[in-house]
Coordinates of C-alpha atoms in Angstrom, one line a residue:
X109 CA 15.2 -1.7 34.0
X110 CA 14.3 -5.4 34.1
X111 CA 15.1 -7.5 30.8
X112 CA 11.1 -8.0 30.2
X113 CA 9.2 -4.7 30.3
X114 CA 6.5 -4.6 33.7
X115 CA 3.5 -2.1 33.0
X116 CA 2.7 0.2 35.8
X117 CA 0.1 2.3 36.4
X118 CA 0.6 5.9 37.2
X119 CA -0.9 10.0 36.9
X120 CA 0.2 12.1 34.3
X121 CA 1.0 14.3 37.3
X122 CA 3.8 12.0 38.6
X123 CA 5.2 11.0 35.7
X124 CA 5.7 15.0 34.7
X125 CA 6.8 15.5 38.8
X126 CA 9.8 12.4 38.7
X127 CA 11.0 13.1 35.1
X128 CA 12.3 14.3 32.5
X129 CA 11.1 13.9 29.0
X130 CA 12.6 13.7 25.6
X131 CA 10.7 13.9 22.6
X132 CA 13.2 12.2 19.2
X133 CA 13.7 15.2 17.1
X134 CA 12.2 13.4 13.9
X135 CA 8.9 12.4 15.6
X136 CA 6.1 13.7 14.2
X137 CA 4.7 17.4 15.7
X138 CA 2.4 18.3 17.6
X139 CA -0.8 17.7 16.0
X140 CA -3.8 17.5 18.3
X141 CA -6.4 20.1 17.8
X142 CA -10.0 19.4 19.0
X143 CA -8.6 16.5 20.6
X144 CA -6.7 18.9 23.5
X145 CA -9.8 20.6 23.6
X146 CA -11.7 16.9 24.3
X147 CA -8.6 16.5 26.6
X148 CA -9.0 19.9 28.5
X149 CA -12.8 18.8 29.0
X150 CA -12.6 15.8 30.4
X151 CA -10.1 16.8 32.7
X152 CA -12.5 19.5 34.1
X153 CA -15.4 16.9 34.0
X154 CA -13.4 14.4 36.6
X155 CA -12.3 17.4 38.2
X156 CA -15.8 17.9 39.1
X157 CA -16.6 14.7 39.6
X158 CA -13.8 12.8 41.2
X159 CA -13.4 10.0 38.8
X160 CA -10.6 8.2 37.5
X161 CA -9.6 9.1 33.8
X162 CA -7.9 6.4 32.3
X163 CA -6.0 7.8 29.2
X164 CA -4.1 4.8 27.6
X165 CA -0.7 3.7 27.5
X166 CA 2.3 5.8 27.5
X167 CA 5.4 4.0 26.0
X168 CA 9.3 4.8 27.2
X169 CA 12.9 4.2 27.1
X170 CA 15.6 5.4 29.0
X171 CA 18.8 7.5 27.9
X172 CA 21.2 8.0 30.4
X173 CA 18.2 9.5 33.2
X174 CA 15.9 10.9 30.3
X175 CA 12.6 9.5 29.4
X176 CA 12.3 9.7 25.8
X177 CA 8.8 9.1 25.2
X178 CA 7.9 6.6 22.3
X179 CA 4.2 7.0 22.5
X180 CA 2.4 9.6 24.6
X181 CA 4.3 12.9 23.4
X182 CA 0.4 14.5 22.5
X183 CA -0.7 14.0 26.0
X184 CA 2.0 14.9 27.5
X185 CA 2.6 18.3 25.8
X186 CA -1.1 18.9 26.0
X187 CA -0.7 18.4 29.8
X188 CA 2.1 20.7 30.3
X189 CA 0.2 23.4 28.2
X190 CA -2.9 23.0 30.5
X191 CA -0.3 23.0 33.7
X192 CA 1.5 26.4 32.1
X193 CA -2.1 28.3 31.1
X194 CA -3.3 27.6 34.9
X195 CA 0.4 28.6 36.2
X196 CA -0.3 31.9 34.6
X197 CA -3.5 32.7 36.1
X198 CA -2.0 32.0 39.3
X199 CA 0.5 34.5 38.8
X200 CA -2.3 36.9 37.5
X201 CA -4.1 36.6 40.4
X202 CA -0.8 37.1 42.9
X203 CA -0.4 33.6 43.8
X204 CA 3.3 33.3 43.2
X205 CA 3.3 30.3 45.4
X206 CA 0.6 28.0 43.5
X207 CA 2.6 29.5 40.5
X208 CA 6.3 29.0 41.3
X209 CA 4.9 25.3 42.6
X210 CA 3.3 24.5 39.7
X211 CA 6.5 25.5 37.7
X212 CA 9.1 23.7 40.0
X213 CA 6.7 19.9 40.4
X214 CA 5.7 19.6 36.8
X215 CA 6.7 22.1 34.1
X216 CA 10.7 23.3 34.5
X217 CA 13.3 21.2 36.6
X218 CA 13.8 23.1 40.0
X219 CA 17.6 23.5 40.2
X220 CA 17.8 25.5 36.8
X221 CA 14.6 26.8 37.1
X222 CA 15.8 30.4 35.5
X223 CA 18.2 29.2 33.1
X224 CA 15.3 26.8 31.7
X225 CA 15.1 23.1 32.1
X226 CA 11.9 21.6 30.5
X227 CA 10.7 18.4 31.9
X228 CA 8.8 18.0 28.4
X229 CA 11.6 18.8 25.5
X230 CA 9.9 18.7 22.2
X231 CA 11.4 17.9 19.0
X232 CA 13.3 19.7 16.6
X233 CA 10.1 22.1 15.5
X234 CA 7.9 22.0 18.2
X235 CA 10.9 23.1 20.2
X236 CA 11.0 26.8 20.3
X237 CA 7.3 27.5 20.8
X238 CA 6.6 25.1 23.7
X239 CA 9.6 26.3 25.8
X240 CA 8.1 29.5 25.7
X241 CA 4.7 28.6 26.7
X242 CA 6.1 26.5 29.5
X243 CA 9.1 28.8 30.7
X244 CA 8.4 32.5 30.4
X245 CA 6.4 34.1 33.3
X246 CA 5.4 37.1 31.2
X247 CA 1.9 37.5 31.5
X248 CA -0.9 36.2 29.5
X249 CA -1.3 39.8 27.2
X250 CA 2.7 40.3 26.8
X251 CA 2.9 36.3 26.2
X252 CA 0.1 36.4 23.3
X253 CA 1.9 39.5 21.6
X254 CA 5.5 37.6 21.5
X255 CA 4.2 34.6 20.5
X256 CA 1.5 36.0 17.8
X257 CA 4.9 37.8 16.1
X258 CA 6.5 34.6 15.8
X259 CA 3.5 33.1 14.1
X260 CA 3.8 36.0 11.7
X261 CA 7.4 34.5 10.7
X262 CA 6.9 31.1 10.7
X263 CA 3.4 29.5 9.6
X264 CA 3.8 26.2 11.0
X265 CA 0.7 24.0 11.9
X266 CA 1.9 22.4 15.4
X267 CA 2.9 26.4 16.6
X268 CA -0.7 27.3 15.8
X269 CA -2.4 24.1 17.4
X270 CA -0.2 24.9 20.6
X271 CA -0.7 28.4 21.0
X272 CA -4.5 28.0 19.9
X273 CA -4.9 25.5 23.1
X274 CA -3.0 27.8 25.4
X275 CA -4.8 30.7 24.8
X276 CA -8.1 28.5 24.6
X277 CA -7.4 26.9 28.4
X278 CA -6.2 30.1 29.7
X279 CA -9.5 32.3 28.1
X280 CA -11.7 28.8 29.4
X281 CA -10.1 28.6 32.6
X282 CA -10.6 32.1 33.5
X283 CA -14.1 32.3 32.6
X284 CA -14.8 29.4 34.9
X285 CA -12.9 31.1 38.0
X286 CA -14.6 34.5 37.1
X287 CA -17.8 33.2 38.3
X288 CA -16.7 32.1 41.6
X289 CA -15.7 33.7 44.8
X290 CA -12.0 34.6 45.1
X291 CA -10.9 31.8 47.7
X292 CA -12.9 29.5 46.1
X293 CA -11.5 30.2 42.7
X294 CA -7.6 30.1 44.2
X295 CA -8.9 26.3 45.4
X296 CA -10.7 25.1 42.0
X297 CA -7.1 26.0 40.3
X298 CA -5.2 24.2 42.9
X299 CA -7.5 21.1 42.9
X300 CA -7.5 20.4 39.2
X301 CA -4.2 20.8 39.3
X302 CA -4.4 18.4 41.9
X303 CA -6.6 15.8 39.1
X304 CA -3.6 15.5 37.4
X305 CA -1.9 13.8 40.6
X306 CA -4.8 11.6 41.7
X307 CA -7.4 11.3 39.1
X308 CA -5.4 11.2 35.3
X309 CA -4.2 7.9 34.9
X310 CA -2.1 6.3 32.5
X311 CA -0.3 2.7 31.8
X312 CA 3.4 3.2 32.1
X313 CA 5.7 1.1 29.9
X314 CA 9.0 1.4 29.7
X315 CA 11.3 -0.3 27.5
X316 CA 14.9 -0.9 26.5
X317 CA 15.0 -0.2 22.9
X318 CA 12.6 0.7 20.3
X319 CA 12.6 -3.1 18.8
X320 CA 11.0 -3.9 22.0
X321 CA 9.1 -0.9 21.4
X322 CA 7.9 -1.9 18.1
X323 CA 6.6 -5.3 19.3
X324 CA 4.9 -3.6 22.2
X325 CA 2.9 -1.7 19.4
X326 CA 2.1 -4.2 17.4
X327 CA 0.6 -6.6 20.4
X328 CA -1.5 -3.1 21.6
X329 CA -2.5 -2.4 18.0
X330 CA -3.5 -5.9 17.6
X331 CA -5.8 -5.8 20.8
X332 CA -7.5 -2.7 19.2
X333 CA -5.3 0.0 21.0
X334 CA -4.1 2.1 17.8
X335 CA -0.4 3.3 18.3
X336 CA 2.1 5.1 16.3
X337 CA 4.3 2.6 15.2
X338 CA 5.1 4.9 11.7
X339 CA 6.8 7.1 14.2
X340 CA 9.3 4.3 15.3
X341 CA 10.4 4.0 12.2
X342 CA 10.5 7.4 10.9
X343 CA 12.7 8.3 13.9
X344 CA 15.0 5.4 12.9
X345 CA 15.5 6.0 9.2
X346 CA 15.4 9.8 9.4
X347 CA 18.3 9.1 12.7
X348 CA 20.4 8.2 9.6
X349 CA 20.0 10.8 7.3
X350 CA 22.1 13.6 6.8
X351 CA 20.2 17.1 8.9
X352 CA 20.7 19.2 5.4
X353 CA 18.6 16.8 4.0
X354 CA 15.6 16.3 6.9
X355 CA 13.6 18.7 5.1
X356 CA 13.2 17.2 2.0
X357 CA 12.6 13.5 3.2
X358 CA 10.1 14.8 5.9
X359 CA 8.8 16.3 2.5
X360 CA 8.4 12.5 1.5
X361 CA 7.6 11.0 4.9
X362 CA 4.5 13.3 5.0
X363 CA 3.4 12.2 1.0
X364 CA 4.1 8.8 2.2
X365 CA 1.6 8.7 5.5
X366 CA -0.8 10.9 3.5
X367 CA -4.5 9.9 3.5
X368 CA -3.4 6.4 5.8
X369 CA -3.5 5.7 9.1
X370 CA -0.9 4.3 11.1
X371 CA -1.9 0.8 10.8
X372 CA -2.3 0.9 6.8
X373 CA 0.9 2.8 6.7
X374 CA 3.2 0.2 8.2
X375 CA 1.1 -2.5 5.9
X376 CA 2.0 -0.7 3.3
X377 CA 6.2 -0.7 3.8
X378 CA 5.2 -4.6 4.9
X379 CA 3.9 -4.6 1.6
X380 CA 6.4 -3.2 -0.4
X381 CA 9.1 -5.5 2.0
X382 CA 7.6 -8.6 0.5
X383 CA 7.6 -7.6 -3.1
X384 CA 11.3 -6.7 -3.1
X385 CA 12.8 -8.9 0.1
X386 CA 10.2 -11.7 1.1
X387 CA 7.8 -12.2 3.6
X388 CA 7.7 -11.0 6.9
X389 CA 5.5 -11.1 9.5
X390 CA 4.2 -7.5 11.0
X391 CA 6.1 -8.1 14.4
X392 CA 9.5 -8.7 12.0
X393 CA 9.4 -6.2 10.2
X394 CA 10.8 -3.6 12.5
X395 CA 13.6 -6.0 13.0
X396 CA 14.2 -6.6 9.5
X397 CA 15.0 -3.3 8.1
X398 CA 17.0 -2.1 11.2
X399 CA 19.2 -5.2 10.0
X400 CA 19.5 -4.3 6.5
X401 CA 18.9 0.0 6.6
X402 CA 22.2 0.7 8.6
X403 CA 23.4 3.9 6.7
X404 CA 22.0 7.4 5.3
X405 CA 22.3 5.8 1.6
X406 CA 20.0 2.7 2.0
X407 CA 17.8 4.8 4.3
X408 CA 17.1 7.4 1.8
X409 CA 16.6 4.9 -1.2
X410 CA 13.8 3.0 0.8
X411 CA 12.1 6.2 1.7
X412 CA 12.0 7.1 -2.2
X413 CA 11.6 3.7 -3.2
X414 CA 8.1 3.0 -0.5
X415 CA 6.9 6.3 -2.3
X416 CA 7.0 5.0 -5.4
X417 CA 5.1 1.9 -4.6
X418 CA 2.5 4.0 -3.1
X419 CA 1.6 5.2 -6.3
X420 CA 1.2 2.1 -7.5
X421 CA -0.3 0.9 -4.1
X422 CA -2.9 3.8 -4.3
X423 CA -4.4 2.4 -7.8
X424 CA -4.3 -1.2 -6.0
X425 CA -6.5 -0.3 -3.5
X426 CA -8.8 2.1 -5.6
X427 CA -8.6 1.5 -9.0
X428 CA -9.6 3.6 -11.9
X429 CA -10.1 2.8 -15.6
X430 CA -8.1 6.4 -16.4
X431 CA -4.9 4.4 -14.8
X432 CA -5.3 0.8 -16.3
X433 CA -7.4 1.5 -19.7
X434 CA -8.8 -2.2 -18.9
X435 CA -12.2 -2.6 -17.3
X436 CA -11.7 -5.9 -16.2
X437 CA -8.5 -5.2 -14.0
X438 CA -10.1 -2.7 -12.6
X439 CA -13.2 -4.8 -11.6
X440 CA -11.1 -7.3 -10.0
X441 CA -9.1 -5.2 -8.3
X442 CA -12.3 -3.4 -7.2
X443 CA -13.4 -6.6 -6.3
X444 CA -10.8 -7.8 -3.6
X445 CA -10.6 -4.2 -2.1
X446 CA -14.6 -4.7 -1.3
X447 CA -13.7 -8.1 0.5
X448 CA -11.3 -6.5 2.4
X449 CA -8.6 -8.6 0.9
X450 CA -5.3 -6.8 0.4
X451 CA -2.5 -10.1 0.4
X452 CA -2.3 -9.6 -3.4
X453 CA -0.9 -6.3 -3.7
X454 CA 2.9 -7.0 -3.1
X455 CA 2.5 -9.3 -6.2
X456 CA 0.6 -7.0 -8.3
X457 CA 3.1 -4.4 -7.4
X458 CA 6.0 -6.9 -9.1
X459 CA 4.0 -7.8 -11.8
X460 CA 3.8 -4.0 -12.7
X461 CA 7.6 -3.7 -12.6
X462 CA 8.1 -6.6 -14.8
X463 CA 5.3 -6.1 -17.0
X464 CA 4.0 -2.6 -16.5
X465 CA 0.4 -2.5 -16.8
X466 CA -0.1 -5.5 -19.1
X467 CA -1.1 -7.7 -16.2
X468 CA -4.6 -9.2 -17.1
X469 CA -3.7 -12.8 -17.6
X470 CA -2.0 -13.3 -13.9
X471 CA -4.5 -10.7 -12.5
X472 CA -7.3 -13.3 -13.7
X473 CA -5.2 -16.5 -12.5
X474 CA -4.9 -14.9 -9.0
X475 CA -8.2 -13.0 -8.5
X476 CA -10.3 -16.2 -9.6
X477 CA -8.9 -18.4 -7.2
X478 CA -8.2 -15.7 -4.5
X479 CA -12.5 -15.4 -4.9
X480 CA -13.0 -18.7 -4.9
X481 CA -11.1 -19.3 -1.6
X482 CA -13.2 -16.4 0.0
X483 CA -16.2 -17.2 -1.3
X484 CA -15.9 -20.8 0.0
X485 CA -15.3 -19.4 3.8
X486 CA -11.5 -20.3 3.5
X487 CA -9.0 -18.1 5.4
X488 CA -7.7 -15.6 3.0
X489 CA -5.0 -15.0 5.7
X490 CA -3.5 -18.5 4.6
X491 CA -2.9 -17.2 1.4
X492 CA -0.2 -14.7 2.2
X493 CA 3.0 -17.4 2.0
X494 CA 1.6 -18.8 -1.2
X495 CA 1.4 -15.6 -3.0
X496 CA 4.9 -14.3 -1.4
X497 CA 6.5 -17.5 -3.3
X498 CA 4.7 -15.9 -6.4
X499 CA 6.1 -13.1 -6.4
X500 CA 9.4 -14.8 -6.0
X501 CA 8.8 -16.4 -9.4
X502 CA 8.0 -13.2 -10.9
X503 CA 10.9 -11.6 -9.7
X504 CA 12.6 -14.4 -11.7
X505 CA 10.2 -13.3 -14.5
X506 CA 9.0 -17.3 -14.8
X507 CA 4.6 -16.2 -15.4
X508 CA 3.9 -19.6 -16.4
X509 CA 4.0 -20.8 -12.8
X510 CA 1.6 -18.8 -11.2
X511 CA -1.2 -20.6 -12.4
X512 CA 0.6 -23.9 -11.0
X513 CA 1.1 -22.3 -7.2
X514 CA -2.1 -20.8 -7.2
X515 CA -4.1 -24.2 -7.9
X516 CA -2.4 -26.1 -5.3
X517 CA -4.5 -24.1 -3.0
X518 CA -7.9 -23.8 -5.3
X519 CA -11.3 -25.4 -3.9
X520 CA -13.5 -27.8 -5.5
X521 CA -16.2 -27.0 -8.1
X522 CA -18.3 -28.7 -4.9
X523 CA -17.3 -26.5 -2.1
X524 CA -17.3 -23.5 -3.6
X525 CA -21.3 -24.1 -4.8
X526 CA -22.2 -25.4 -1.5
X527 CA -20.7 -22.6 -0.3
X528 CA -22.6 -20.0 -2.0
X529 CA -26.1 -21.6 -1.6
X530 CA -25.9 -22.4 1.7
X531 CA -24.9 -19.0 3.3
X532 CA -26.5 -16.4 4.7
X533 CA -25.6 -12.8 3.3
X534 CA -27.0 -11.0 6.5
X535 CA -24.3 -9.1 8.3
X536 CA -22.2 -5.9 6.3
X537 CA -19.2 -8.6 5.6
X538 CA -21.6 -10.8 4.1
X539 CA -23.4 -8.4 2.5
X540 CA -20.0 -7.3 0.7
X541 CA -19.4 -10.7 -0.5
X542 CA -23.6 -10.9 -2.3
X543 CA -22.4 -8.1 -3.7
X544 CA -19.3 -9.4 -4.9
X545 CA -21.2 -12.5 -6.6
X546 CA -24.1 -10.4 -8.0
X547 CA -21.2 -8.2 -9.8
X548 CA -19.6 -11.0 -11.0
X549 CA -22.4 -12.0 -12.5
X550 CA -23.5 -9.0 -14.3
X551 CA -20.1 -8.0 -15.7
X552 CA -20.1 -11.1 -16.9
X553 CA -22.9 -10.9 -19.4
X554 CA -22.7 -7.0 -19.9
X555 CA -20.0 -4.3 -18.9
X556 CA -22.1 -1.5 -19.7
X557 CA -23.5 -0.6 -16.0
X558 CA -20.8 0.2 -13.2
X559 CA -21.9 -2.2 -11.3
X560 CA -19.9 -0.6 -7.9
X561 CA -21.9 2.3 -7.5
X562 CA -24.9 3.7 -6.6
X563 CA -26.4 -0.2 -6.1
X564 CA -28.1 -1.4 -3.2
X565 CA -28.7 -5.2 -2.4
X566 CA -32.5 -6.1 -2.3
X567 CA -34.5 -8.7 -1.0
X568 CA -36.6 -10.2 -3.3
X569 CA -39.0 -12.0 -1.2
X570 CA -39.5 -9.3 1.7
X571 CA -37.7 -9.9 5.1
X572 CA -40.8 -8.9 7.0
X573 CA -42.5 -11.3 5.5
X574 CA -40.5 -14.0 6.4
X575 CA -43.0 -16.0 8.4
X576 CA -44.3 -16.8 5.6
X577 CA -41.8 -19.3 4.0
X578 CA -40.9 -22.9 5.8
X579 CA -37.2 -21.7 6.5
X580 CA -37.1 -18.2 7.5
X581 CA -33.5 -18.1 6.8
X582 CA -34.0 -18.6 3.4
X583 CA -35.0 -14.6 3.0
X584 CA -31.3 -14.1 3.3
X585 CA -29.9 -16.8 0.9
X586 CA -28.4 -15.6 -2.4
X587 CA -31.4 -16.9 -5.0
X588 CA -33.2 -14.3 -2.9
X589 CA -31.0 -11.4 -3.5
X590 CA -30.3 -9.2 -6.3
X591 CA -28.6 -5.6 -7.2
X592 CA -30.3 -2.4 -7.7
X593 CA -29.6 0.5 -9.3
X594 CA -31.3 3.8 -7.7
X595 CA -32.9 4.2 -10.4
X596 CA -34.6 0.7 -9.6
X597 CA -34.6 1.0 -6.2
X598 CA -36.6 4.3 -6.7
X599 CA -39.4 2.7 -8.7
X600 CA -39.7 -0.8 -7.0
X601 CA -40.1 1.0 -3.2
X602 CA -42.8 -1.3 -1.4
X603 CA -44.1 -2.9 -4.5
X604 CA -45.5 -6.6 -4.5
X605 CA -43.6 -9.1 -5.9
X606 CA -45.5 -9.1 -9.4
X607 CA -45.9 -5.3 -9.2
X608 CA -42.1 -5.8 -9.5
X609 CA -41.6 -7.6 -12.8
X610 CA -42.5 -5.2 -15.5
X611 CA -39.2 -3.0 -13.4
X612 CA -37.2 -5.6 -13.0
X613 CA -37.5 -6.7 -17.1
X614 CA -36.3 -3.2 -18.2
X615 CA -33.7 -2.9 -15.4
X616 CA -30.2 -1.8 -16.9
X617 CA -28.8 -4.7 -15.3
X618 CA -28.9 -8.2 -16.8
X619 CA -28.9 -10.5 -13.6
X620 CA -32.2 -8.7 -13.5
X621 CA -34.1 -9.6 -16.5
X622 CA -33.0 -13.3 -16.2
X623 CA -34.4 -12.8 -12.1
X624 CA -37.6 -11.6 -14.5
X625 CA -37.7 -14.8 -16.4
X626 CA -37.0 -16.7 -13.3
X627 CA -39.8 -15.3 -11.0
X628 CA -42.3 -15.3 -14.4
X629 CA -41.6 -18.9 -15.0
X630 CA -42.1 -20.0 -11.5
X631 CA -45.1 -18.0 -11.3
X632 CA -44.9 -15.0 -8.7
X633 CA -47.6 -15.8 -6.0
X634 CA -45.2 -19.0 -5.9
X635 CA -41.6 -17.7 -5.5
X636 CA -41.0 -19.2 -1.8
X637 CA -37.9 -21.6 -0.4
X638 CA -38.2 -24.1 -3.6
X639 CA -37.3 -21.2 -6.0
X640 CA -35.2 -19.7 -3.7
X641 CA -32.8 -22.4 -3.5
X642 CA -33.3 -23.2 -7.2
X643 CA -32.2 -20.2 -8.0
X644 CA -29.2 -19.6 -5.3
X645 CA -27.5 -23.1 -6.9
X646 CA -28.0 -21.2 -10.7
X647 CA -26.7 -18.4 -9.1
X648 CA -23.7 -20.6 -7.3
X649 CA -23.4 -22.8 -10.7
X650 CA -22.8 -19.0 -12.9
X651 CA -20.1 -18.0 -10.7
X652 CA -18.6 -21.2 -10.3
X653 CA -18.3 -21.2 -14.3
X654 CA -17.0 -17.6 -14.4
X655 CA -14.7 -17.9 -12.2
X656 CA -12.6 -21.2 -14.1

């Protein structure tokens, strides 16, 4: 192939009719359930109505004349199942022809036809099963008995979801040619298998090498086109381990990319990368530990050691106060995760190794200026380098200058508090971050309401009347806002703003007995823009104090 990678478009039908496909033997199984039912449907939706079906991209390299497909494998197999169920009721209904074609163009490679030549080899599980589907030409009745024994003996998931989709296109299939004349029901098998040729398209990409792979995924996952790029590097770690020992780091790779999708999976070994090796940038990182992983030792001791961070990594993201026994860390940390800031973790994670879990003091110093910066509208992503060099320092176990590193980049008293009065909390993003204030508030002067559930932000002067006030876009400003609980929320429903204030005086949570004195003071029928913004710069003047 060229030395830079040219996209091409093509059918699933003639990629499976000019190839041959490898899947790596450590790649992940075949796990599509619904989905190859969502597949099988579309397919006989175009069929019918002679559209194009784009399906995404397909991602390749070559090795020596075998395509071993890097992204795709679910499509792929999920094609060749359909192709093998509609192969069969050819041959049930005599057409050895259609049947033998069908076989020879896109299932088994013509020459070895008998001795069994699958264009689509799965991996090391998947294996077994899927050659059988594809290759025998036992009927459907003799096929479902040899098959339903071997489920018997071996209760694994991707078996199931592959014979569960044969036997569900072969059973759908013939209940949609059972209504139709015979000749007409011969053609409506040849023609879908004729969709596959003409109508479902795909984006071919083949590559040399899966570096080039990885930093193909990471440009389509940045444009919003999700890939597996936790495959790519469980194919290359697992390549070199020991096979006696597959079984119990698949055991691991599994607890690893539990409960995470791809994209927060390979965040997470960034993560752990920059706590113990530096930064790196996402499109690196592949790169990196192919340099420095070159052997089953190292391989196996990053597997264990990114599965111990994700313990740690799990209480990062969704703290409790059963794991820290400190209220406070557990609000911060509650605190970024809601902002959708996640930068901090690979220091928190080296603080914990250095100091276990007695990490209030640098929590504090980061999480105060880490709020500040967001709540002033700075990019958080311009923190990452800055705290990167902190957890160099902590690695050195020298705490004293975090507090230094992390003021070089804190804003003034002066932007933050413009900040905060002058926004608009109107969108969800926004919304998080009046939320975020509000809490900090609250905690501040009481810790006895959990101030992350069960409240809902609340307008205090209504948005429909919004008309009513000079600058309408004062309804959304922070002096206008406060927290709920449902408790609260129940009682105030449609209420007038001085039906309000008895609730809002013997509300649980403090920022709403001082809104209380606030609106009494300024006298309710008069609680328009002037109190507003009075009230959003006390609001902007508390959290600037709290947050020292």
């Amino acid at each position: 192939m060229a030395e830079k990678f040219i996209p091409k478009e093509a059918t699933i039908g003639s990629l499976l009719k000019n190839n041959k496909f490898k899947i790596p033997k450590y790649q992940r199984y075949y796990s599509w359930d619904e989905q190859a039912i969502v597949f099988l449907e579309d397919i006989l939706e175009i069929h019918s109505r002679k559209e194009e079906y784009f399906t995404g991209p397909m991602i390749f390299s070559e090795d020596n004349k075998i395509l071993t497909i890097i992204d795709g494998q679910q499509r792929l197999i999920t094609s060749s199942i359909i192709l093998s169920a509609i192969r069969d009721l050819c041959n049930s209904r005599g057409l050895q022809e259609t049947a033998n074609s069908i076989g020879d163009k896109y299932l088994i490679e013509k020459e070895v036809y008998s001795s069994g030549d699958v264009r689509v080899s799965a991996n090391r599980i998947d294996k077994e099963l899927l050659d059988l589907i594809v290759k025998s030409k036992e009927s459907y009745e003799n096929k479902e008995k040899q098959i339903k024994s071997m489920l018997k003996n071996n209760k694994i998931d991707s078996w199931k979801n592959m014979w569960s989709f044969f036997s569900y296109c072969y059973n759908r299939l013939s209940d949609i040619i059972s209504k139709l004349k015979e000749n007409e029901a011969d053609n409506v098998l040849k023609e879908i298998v004729k969709t596959f040729d003409e109508l479902v398209k795909v984006i071919a990409i083949e590559v040399k090498d899966d570096l080039e792979a990885y930093l193909i995924f990471e440009t389509l996952n940045d444009r919003g086109l999700p890939l597996s790029i936790s495959d790519l590097l469980k194919n290359y770690l697992f390549s070199k381990i020991e096979e006696a020992e597959i079984d119990e780091f698949e055991i691991k790779w599994n607890n690893l990319s539990e409960d995470v999708n791809s994209n927060q999976f390979i965040q997470l070994i960034r993560y752990y990368w920059i706590s113990q090796r530096g930064f790196v940038r996402l499109k690196d990182l592949f790169k990196k530990i192919k340099l420095e992983i070159k052997d089953a030792i190292k391989a196996k001791s990053f597997i264990k050691s990114v599965e111990e961070f994700k313990k740690y990594y799990n209480q990062l993201v969704s703290p409790s106060f059963e794991y820290w026994k400190n209220q406070n860390v557990v609000n911060w940390l509650d605190d970024l995760h809601l902002c959708n800031f996640s930068q901090h973790i690979p220091v928190m994670f080296s603080l914990i190794q250095k100091k276990n879990k007695s990490i209030e003091k640098e929590l504090w110093v980061m999480y105060s200026i880490i709020m500040r910066r967001i709540l002033s509208g700075k990019n958080p992503n311009e923190l990452e380098q800055r705290l990167q060099k902190i957890c160099a320092q902590i690695n050195k176990e020298d705490y004293d200058s975090i507090k230094n590193l992390m003021n070089e980049i804190n804003p003034s008293d002066e932007e933050l508090v413009a900040a905060i009065t002058t926004s608009e909390f109107l969108v969800s993003r926004e919304k998080k971050l009046a939320r975020t204030i509000l809490r900090l508030w609250n905690n501040n002067q009481s810790t006895e309401v959990d101030t992350k559930k069960e409240l809902t932000l609340e307008h205090i002067w209504p948005q429909s009347r919004k008309s009513e006030l000079k600058e309408s876009i004062n309804v959304h400003k922070i002096g206008n806002l406060t927290l709920l609980t449902s408790k609260d929320n129940i009682e105030l429903g449609n209420k007038d703003l001085i039906d309000k204030l008895n609730i809002l005086e013997h509300s649980d949570l403090e920022i709403n007995k001082d809104l209380h004195k606030d609106i009494s003071s300024a006298n309710p029928n008069k609680w328009k823009d002037k109190e507003i913004k009075e009230r959003s710069k006390k609001v902007a003047d508390k959290v600037k104090n709290i947050l020292k």
